[in-house]
XYZ file of C-alpha atoms in Angstrom:
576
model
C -48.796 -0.054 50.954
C -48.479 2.338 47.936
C -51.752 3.395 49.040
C -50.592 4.257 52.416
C -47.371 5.959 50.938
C -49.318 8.208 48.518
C -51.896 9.141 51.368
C -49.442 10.364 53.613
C -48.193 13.072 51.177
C -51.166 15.287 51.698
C -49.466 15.650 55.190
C -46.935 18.801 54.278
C -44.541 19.218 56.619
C -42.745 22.513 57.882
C -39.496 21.936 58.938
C -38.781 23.129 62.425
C -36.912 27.055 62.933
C -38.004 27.895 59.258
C -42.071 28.994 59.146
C -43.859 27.029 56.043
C -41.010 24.890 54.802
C -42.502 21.843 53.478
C -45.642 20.745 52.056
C -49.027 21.149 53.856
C -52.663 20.893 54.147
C -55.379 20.435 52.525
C -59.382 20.857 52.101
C -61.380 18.489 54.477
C -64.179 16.388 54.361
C -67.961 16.177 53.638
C -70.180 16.257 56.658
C -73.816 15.537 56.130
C -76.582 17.936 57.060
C -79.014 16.550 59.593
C -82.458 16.440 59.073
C -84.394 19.013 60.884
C -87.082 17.703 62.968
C -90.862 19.358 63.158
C -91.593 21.381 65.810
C -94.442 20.767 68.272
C -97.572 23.002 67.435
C -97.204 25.827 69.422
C -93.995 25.600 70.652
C -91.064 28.148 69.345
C -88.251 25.850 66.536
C -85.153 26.001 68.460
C -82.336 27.252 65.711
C -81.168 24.409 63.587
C -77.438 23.302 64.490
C -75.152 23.617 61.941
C -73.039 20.448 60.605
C -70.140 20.842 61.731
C -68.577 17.338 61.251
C -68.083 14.530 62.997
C -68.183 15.699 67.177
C -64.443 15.557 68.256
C -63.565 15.813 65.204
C -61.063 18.415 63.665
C -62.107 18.195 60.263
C -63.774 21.244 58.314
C -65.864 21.741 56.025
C -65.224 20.617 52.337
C -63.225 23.326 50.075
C -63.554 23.282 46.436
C -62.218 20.030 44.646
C -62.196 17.940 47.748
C -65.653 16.367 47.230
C -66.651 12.929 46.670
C -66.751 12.080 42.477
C -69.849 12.842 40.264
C -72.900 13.891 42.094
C -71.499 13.574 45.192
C -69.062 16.677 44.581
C -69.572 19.516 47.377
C -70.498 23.020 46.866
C -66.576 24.818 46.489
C -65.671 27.042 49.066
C -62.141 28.601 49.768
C -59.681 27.526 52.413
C -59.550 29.223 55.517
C -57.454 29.630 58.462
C -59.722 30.267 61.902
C -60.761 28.361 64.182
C -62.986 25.026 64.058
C -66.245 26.432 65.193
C -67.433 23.260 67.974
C -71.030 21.764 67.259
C -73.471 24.548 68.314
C -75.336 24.391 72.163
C -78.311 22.251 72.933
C -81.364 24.241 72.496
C -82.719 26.259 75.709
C -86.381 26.352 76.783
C -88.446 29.745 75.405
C -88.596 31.288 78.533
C -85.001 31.950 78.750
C -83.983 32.518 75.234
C -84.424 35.772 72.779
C -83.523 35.243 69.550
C -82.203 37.509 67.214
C -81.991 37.408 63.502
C -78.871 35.837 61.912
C -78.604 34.206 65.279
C -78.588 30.622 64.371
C -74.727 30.256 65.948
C -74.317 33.035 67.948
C -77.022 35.455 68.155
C -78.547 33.844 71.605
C -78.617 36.227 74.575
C -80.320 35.318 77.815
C -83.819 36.988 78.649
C -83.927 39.339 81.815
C -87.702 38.808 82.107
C -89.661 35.798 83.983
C -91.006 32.859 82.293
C -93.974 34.130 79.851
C -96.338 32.114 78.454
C -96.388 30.435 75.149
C -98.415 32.767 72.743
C -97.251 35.905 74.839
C -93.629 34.913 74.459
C -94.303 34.068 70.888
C -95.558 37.778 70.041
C -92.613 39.229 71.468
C -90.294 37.148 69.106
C -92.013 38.488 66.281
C -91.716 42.167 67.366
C -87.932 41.626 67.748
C -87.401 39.757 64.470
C -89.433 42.763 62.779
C -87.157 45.515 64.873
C -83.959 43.973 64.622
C -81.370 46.740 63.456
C -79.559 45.635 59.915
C -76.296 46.120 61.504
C -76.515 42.331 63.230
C -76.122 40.746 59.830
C -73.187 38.958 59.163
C -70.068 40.955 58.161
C -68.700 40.183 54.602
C -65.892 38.014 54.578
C -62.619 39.042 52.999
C -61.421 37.691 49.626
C -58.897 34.878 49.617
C -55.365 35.895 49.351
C -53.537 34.669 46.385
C -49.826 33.768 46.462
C -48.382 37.382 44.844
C -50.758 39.396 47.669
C -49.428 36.463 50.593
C -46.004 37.268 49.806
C -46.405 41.176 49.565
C -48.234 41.230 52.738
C -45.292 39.001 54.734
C -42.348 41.227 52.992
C -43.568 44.296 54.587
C -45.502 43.292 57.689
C -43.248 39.876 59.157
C -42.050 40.903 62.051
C -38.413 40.242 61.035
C -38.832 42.511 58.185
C -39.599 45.052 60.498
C -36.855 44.318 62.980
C -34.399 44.703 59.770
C -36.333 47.762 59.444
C -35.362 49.193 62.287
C -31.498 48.069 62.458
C -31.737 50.495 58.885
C -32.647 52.973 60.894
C -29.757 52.793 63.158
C -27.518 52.866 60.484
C -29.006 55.707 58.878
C -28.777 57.927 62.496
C -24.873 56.544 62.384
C -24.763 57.930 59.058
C -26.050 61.369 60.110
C -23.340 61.363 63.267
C -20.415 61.325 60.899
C -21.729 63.488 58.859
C -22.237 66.268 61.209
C -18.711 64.982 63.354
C -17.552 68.215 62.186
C -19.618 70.488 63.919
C -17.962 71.628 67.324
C -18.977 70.273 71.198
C -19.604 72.899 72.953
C -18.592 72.322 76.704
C -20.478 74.726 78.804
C -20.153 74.531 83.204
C -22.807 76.773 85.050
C -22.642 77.170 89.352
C -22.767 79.144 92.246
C -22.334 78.172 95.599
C -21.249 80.017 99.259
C -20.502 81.571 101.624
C -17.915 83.633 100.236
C -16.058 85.669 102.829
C -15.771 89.499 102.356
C -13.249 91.056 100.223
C -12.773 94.527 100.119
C -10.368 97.029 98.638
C -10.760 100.056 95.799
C -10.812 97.833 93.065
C -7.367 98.513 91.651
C -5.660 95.974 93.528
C -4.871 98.431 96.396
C -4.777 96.897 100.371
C -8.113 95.750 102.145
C -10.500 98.387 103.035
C -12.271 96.531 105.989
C -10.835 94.729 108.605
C -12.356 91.275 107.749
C -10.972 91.151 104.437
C -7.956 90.557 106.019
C -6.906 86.850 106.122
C -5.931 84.580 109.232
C -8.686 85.368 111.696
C -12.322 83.670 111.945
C -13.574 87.748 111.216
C -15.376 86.909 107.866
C -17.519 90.412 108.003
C -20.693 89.980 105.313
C -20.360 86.708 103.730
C -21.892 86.092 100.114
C -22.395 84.031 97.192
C -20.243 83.050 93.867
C -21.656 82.531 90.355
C -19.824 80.897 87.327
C -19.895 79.982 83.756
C -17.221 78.850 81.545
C -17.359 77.132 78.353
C -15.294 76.297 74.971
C -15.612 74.826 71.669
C -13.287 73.723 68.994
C -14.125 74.211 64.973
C -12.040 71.461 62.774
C -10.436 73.134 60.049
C -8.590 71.049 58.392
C -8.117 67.314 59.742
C -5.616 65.405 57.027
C -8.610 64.017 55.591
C -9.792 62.191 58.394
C -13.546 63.782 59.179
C -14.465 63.096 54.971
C -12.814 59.545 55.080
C -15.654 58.887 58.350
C -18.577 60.627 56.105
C -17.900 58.122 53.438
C -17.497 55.167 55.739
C -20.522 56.086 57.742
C -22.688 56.663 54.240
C -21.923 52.876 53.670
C -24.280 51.855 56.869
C -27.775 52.671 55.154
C -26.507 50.315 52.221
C -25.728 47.371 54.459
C -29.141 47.514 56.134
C -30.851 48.129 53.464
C -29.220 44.739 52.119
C -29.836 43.053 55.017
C -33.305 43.991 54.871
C -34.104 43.079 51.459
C -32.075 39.693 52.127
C -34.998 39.431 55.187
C -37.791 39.910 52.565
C -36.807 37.989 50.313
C -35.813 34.874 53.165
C -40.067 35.945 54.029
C -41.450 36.069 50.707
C -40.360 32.795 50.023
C -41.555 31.039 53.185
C -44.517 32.959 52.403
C -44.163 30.515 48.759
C -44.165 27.302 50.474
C -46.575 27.688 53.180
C -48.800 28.641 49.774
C -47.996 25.639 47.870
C -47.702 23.758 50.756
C -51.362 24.169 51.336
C -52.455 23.733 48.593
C -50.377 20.176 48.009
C -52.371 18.979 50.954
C -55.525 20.416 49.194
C -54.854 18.281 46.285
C -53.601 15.202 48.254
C -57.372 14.904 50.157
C -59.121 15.152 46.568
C -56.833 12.316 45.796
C -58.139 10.455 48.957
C -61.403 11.560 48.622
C -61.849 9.626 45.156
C -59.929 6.483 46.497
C -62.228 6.698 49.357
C -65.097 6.702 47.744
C -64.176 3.926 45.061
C -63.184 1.533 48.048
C -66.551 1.859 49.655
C -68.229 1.288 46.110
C -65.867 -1.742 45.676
C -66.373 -2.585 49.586
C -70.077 -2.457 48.945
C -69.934 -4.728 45.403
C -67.755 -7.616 48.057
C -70.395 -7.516 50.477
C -73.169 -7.701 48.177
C -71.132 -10.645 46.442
C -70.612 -12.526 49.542
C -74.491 -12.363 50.345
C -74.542 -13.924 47.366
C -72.305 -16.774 48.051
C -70.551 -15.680 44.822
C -67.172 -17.694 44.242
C -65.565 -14.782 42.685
C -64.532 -13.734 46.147
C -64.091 -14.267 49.515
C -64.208 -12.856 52.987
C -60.182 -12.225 52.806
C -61.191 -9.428 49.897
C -63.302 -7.873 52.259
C -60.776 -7.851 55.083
C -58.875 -6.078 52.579
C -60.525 -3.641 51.229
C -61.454 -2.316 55.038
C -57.326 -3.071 55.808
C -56.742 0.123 52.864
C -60.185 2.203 54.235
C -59.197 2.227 57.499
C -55.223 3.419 56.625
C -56.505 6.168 53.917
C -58.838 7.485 57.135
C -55.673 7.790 58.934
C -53.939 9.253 56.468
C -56.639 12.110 55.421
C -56.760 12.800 59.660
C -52.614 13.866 59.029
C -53.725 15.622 56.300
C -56.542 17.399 57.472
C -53.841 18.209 60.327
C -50.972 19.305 57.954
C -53.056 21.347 56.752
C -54.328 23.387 59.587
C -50.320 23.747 60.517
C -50.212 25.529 56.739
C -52.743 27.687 57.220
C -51.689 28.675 60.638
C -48.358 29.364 58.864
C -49.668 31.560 56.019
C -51.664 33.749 59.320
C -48.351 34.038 60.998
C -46.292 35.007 57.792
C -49.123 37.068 56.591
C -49.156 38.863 60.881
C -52.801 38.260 60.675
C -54.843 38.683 63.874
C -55.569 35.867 66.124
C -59.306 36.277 65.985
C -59.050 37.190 61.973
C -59.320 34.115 59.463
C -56.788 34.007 56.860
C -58.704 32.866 53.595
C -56.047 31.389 50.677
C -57.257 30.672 46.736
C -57.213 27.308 45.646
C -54.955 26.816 42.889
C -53.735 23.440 40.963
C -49.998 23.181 41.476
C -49.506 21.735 37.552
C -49.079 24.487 35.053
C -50.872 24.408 32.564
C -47.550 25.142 30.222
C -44.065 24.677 30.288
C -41.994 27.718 31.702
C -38.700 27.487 30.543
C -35.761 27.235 33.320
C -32.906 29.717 32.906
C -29.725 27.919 32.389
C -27.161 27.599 35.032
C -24.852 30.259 33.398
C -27.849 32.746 33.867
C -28.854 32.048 36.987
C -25.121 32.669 38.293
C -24.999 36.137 36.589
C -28.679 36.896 38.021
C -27.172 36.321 41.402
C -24.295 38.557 40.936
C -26.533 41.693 40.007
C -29.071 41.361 42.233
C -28.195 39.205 45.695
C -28.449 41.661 48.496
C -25.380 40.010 50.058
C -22.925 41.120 47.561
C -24.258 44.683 48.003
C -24.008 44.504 51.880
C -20.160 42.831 51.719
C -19.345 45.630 48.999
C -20.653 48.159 51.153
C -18.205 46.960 54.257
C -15.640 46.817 52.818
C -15.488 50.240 51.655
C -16.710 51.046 55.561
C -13.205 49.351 56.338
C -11.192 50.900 53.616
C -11.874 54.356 55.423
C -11.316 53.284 58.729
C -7.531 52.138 58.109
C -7.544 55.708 55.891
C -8.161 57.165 59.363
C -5.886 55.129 61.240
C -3.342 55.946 59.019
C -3.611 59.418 59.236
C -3.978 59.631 63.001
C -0.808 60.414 63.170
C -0.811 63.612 62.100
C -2.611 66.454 64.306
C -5.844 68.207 63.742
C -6.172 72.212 63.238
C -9.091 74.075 64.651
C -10.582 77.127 65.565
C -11.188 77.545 69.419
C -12.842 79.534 71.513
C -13.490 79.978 75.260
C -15.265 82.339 77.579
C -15.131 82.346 81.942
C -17.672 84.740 83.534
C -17.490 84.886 87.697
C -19.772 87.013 90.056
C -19.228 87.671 93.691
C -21.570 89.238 95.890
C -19.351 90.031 98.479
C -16.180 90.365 96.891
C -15.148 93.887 95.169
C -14.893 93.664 91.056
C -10.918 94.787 90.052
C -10.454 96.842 87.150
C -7.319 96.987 86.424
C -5.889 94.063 84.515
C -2.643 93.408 86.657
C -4.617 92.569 89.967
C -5.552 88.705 89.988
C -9.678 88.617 90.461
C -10.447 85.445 91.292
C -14.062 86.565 92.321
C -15.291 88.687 89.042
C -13.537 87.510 86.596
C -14.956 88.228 82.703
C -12.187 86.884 79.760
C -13.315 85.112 75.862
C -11.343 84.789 73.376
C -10.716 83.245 70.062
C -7.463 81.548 68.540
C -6.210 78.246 66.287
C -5.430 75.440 67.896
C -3.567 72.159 66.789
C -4.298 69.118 69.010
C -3.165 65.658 68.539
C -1.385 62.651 70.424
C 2.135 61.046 70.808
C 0.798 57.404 71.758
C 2.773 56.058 68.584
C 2.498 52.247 69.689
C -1.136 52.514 70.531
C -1.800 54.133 67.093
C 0.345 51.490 65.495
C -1.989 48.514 67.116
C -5.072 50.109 66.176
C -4.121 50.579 62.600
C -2.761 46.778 61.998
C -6.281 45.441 63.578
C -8.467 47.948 61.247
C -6.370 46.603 58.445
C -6.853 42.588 59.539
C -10.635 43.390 59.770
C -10.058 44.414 56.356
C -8.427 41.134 55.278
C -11.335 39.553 57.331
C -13.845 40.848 55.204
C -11.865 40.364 51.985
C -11.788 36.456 52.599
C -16.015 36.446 54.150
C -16.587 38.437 50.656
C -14.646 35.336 48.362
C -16.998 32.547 51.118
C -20.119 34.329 49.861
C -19.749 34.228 46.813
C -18.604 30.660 46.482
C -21.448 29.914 49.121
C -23.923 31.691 46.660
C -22.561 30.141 43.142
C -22.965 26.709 45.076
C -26.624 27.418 46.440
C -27.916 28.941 42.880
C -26.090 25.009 41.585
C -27.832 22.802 44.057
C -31.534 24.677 43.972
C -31.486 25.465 39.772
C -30.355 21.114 39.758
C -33.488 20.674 42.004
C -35.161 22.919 40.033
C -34.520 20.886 36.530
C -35.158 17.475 38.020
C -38.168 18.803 39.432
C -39.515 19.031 35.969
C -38.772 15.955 34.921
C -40.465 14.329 37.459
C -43.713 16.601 37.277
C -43.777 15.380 33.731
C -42.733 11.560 33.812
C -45.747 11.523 37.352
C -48.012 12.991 35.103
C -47.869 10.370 32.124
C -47.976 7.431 35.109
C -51.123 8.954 36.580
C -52.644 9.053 33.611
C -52.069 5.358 32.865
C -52.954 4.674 36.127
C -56.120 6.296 36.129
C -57.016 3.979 32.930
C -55.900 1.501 34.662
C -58.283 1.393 37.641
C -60.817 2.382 35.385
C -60.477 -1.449 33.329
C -59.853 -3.545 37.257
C -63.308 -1.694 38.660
C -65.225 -2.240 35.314
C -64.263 -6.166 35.248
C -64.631 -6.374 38.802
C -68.039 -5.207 38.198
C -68.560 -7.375 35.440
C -67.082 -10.040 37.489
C -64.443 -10.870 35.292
C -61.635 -9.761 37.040
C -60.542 -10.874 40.960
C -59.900 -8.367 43.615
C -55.859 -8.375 43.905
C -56.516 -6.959 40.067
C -58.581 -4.150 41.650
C -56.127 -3.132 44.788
C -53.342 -3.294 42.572
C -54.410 -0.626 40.221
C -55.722 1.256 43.358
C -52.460 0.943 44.927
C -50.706 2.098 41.690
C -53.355 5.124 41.173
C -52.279 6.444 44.849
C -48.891 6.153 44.349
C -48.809 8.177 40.787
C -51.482 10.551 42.207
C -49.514 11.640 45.114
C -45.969 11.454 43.293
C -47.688 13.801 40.441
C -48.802 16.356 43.538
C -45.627 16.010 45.238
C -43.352 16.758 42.053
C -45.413 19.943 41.234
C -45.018 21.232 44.496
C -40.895 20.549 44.652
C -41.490 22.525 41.337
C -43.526 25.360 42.539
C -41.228 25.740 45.378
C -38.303 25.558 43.293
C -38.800 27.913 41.163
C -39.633 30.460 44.301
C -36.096 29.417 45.880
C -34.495 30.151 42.434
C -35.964 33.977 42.481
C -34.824 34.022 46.379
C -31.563 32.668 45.741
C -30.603 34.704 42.206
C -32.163 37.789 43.866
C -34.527 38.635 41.532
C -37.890 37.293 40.042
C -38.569 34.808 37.095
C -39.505 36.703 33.927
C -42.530 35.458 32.767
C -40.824 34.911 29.060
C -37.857 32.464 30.976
């Protein structure tokens, strides 16, 4: 059952909400190549199907490392994230079928012209494989993305990233409101509108000239229309303090989204880290059932041989066996094979590939080849105090709310400005007075300029809005002392993963080692017939389990050392 257990942890997982959280796929199996058959003389070779795998099947082609044992091994190739290309069409009859070259999946294009015959047909092939243009070939496929270029492409192109982006930007236009809150709103009302009845006199306020400028009759002589504009603005000149206290609050907006973004990034990056090493802990989990595979067919093959035999040395329960721990590692490589797909679909998401473009990932070994020394606790606490985005986001709001009670607290006293105002009338039927002691209601020109002190008497409203700026204050105080005891706790709990991550990576190690020995003395006296079969599945079963506790341990220690840099805020030096 250790088998089973050790199988099954080539199957990463990615916990639900969070994209790439747990471990994931791997490299698939070997398919065979078919043998091509000979063509009939005369008749045009239909375009050899490529192996694709088993039919049905979702399993792809081998990647490096994830070959059978010895000779057996595959040619490497890299992991990649498109599509499972299904088993190639059944071969269509000559008449009907051009083919181009590099054509042999998808080069195929029906013929417009009527059945030819063989040799004519055959001809006209050759012509079009000798005029095919060069630009049919194949495009170049892109290199495979290592982890540092994953996590640079998902910190600037996730989608989340760029939905922080854009909140920055709204903070940055608030920023360049309060800046400019100074400069005056200018209120400016244009009109005209009719009829306007006649009104006549000599324009020094004397009586009415004509008889229907006189009032109380329906005499309204030659009506016309009435034109207006007014308008007036107010300069602050001195406001208690109030218009700098709301440029300093508003200047703390671009600081809290450009936290908030870099908290985003970082949250990406490291998803980015364990859909990676995800992968490639599935990777290494199929190369770990790919050799147990293969030595249970060899030792499935030695029973059956035996039992031909009539050898005592075993029995037909052995064989039952063996198949019993074949068939489970088959279902086990299938979840594999599966969690791995679900990585690599991950790392295309994270990475905001296309959904026709195939996200190609290195293969890398999650051991390291050398110890790199964990910073202590003490460090990592003081990392996270320079560099967590949070504390520079909380910092900046709280001097945001320090100037809004400054402004509460002087709105109380009045503002002084500069004012001006201007009201210019036309009326086409009305005549203009010139002297300033008659009232023109019609043609009326004034402007002026003057200082002006404006402010409010609602005392009680003034004294509610300044006790709720200051408890928002408080509010933020006490979220400020959460986050950092929220932080100081995570930095604990991932740098304790972190260290007993290490321990296990190296105590997994040593057992797989002695494990591997150890199978290698059961199959060699099972071979020589020396040793019994419960010998041999116990050292199998004990192989698995170190195998895939050794690539689970590295992974929680890959991954743990990316959640340290998130959580701390800042990178692992290469020297720590």
């Amino acid at each position: 059952m250790a088998l089973v257990l050790a199988a099954g942890v080539a199957g990463a997982q990615l916990t639900p909400g969070s994209v790439g959280t747990g471990s994931s796929p791997s490299s698939g199996s070997t398919g065979s190549s078919p043998t091509p058959s000979t063509p009939a003389p005369g008749a045009t070779p239909a375009p050899a199907t490529p192996d694709l795998g088993t039919p049905g099947s979702d399993a792809p082609t081998t990647v490096p490392g994830t070959g059978a044992p010895e000779g057996t091994r595959p040619t490497p190739r890299v992991g990649t994230g498109g599509r499972e290309l299904p088993p190639s069409p059944p071969g269509i009859a000559p008449s009907s079928i051009e083919e181009t070259p590099g054509s042999s999946q998808r080069g195929q294009a029906i013929s417009p012209a009527p059945a030819l015959a063989p040799s004519a047909e055959a001809e006209q092939v050759k012509d079009g494989v000798a005029e095919a243009a060069d630009s049919e070939a194949q495009p170049a496929r892109r290199a495979p993305l290592t982890l540092a270029q994953l996590v640079a492409r998902a910190r600037e192109s996730d989608s989340r990233v760029e939905e922080a982006t854009a909140e920055l930007r709204k903070f940055q236009a608030l920023y360049q409101q309060a800046r400019w809150a100074w400069f005056p709103r200018f209120e400016i009302t244009v009109g005209a509108g009719g009829p306007t009845p006649e009104a006549r006199n000599d324009g020094l306020g004397g009586p009415p000239t004509t008889e229907a400028t006189l009032k109380g009759d329906l005499n309204f002589g030659r009506v016309g229309v009435t034109m207006f504009s007014t308008g007036n603005a107010v300069l602050p000149l001195y406001t208690f303090g109030k218009l700098t206290a709301l440029e300093k609050a508003g200047a703390q907006g671009p600081v809290v989204g450009a936290a908030l973004r870099e908290r985003m990034r970082n949250e990406v990056g490291f998803q980015a880290a364990q859909a990676y090493f995800g992968y490639q802990l599935a990777r290494d989990g199929l190369q770990q059932i790919e050799e147990v595979s293969k030595r249970l067919e060899d030792a499935g093959q030695r029973i059956d041989r035996l039992l031909k035999e009539d050898s005592a040395q075993v029995s037909a329960v052995d064989s039952y066996k063996v198949r019993f721990f074949r068939q489970l590692v088959e279902a086990r490589k299938a979840e594999a094979l599966q969690g791995r797909q679900l990585a690599l679909a991950a790392i295309g998401l994270l990475a905001n590939a296309g959904p026709d473009d195939a996200v190609t990932v290195v293969e890398e070994d999650l051991a390291l080849e050398e110890d790199v020394p964990v910073p202590s606790l003490e460090q990592a606490l003081v990392r996270a105090e320079q560099y967590r985005p949070e504390f520079t986001a909380v910092a900046a709001g709280i001097a945001a709310r320090e100037q809004e009670v400054f402004i509460r607290e002087r709105s109380y006293y009045p503002d002084l400005g500069l004012a001006g105002f201007y009201d210019v009338r036309f009326t086409t039927s009305a005549t203009r007075q010139r002297t300033p002691f008659a009232f023109d209601p019609f043609n009326d020109r004034t402007a002026g300029l003057g200082l002006v002190m404006r402010g409010t008497f609602d005392i009680p409203i003034k004294d509610a809005q300044l006790e709720q700026a200051r408890a928002e204050l408080d509010k933020l105080r006490a979220q400020e002392k959460q986050i950092r005891a929220g932080i100081r706790l995570e930095v604990a709990k991932v740098h304790g993963e972190l260290v007993a991550a290490w321990s296990r990576a190296r105590a997994f190690g040593e057992a797989e080692r002695n494990a591997r020995r150890w199978v290698t003395a059961a199959f060699t006296a099972f071979d020589l017939g020396t040793g019994d079969t419960r010998d041999l599945v116990d050292a199998f079963t004990a192989y698995a389990q170190a195998s895939g506790d050794k690539g689970k341990s590295w992974h929680d220690v890959r991954v743990g050392m990316a959640a340290l840099a998130r959580v701390t805020g800042a990178p692992l030096a290469p020297s720590e």
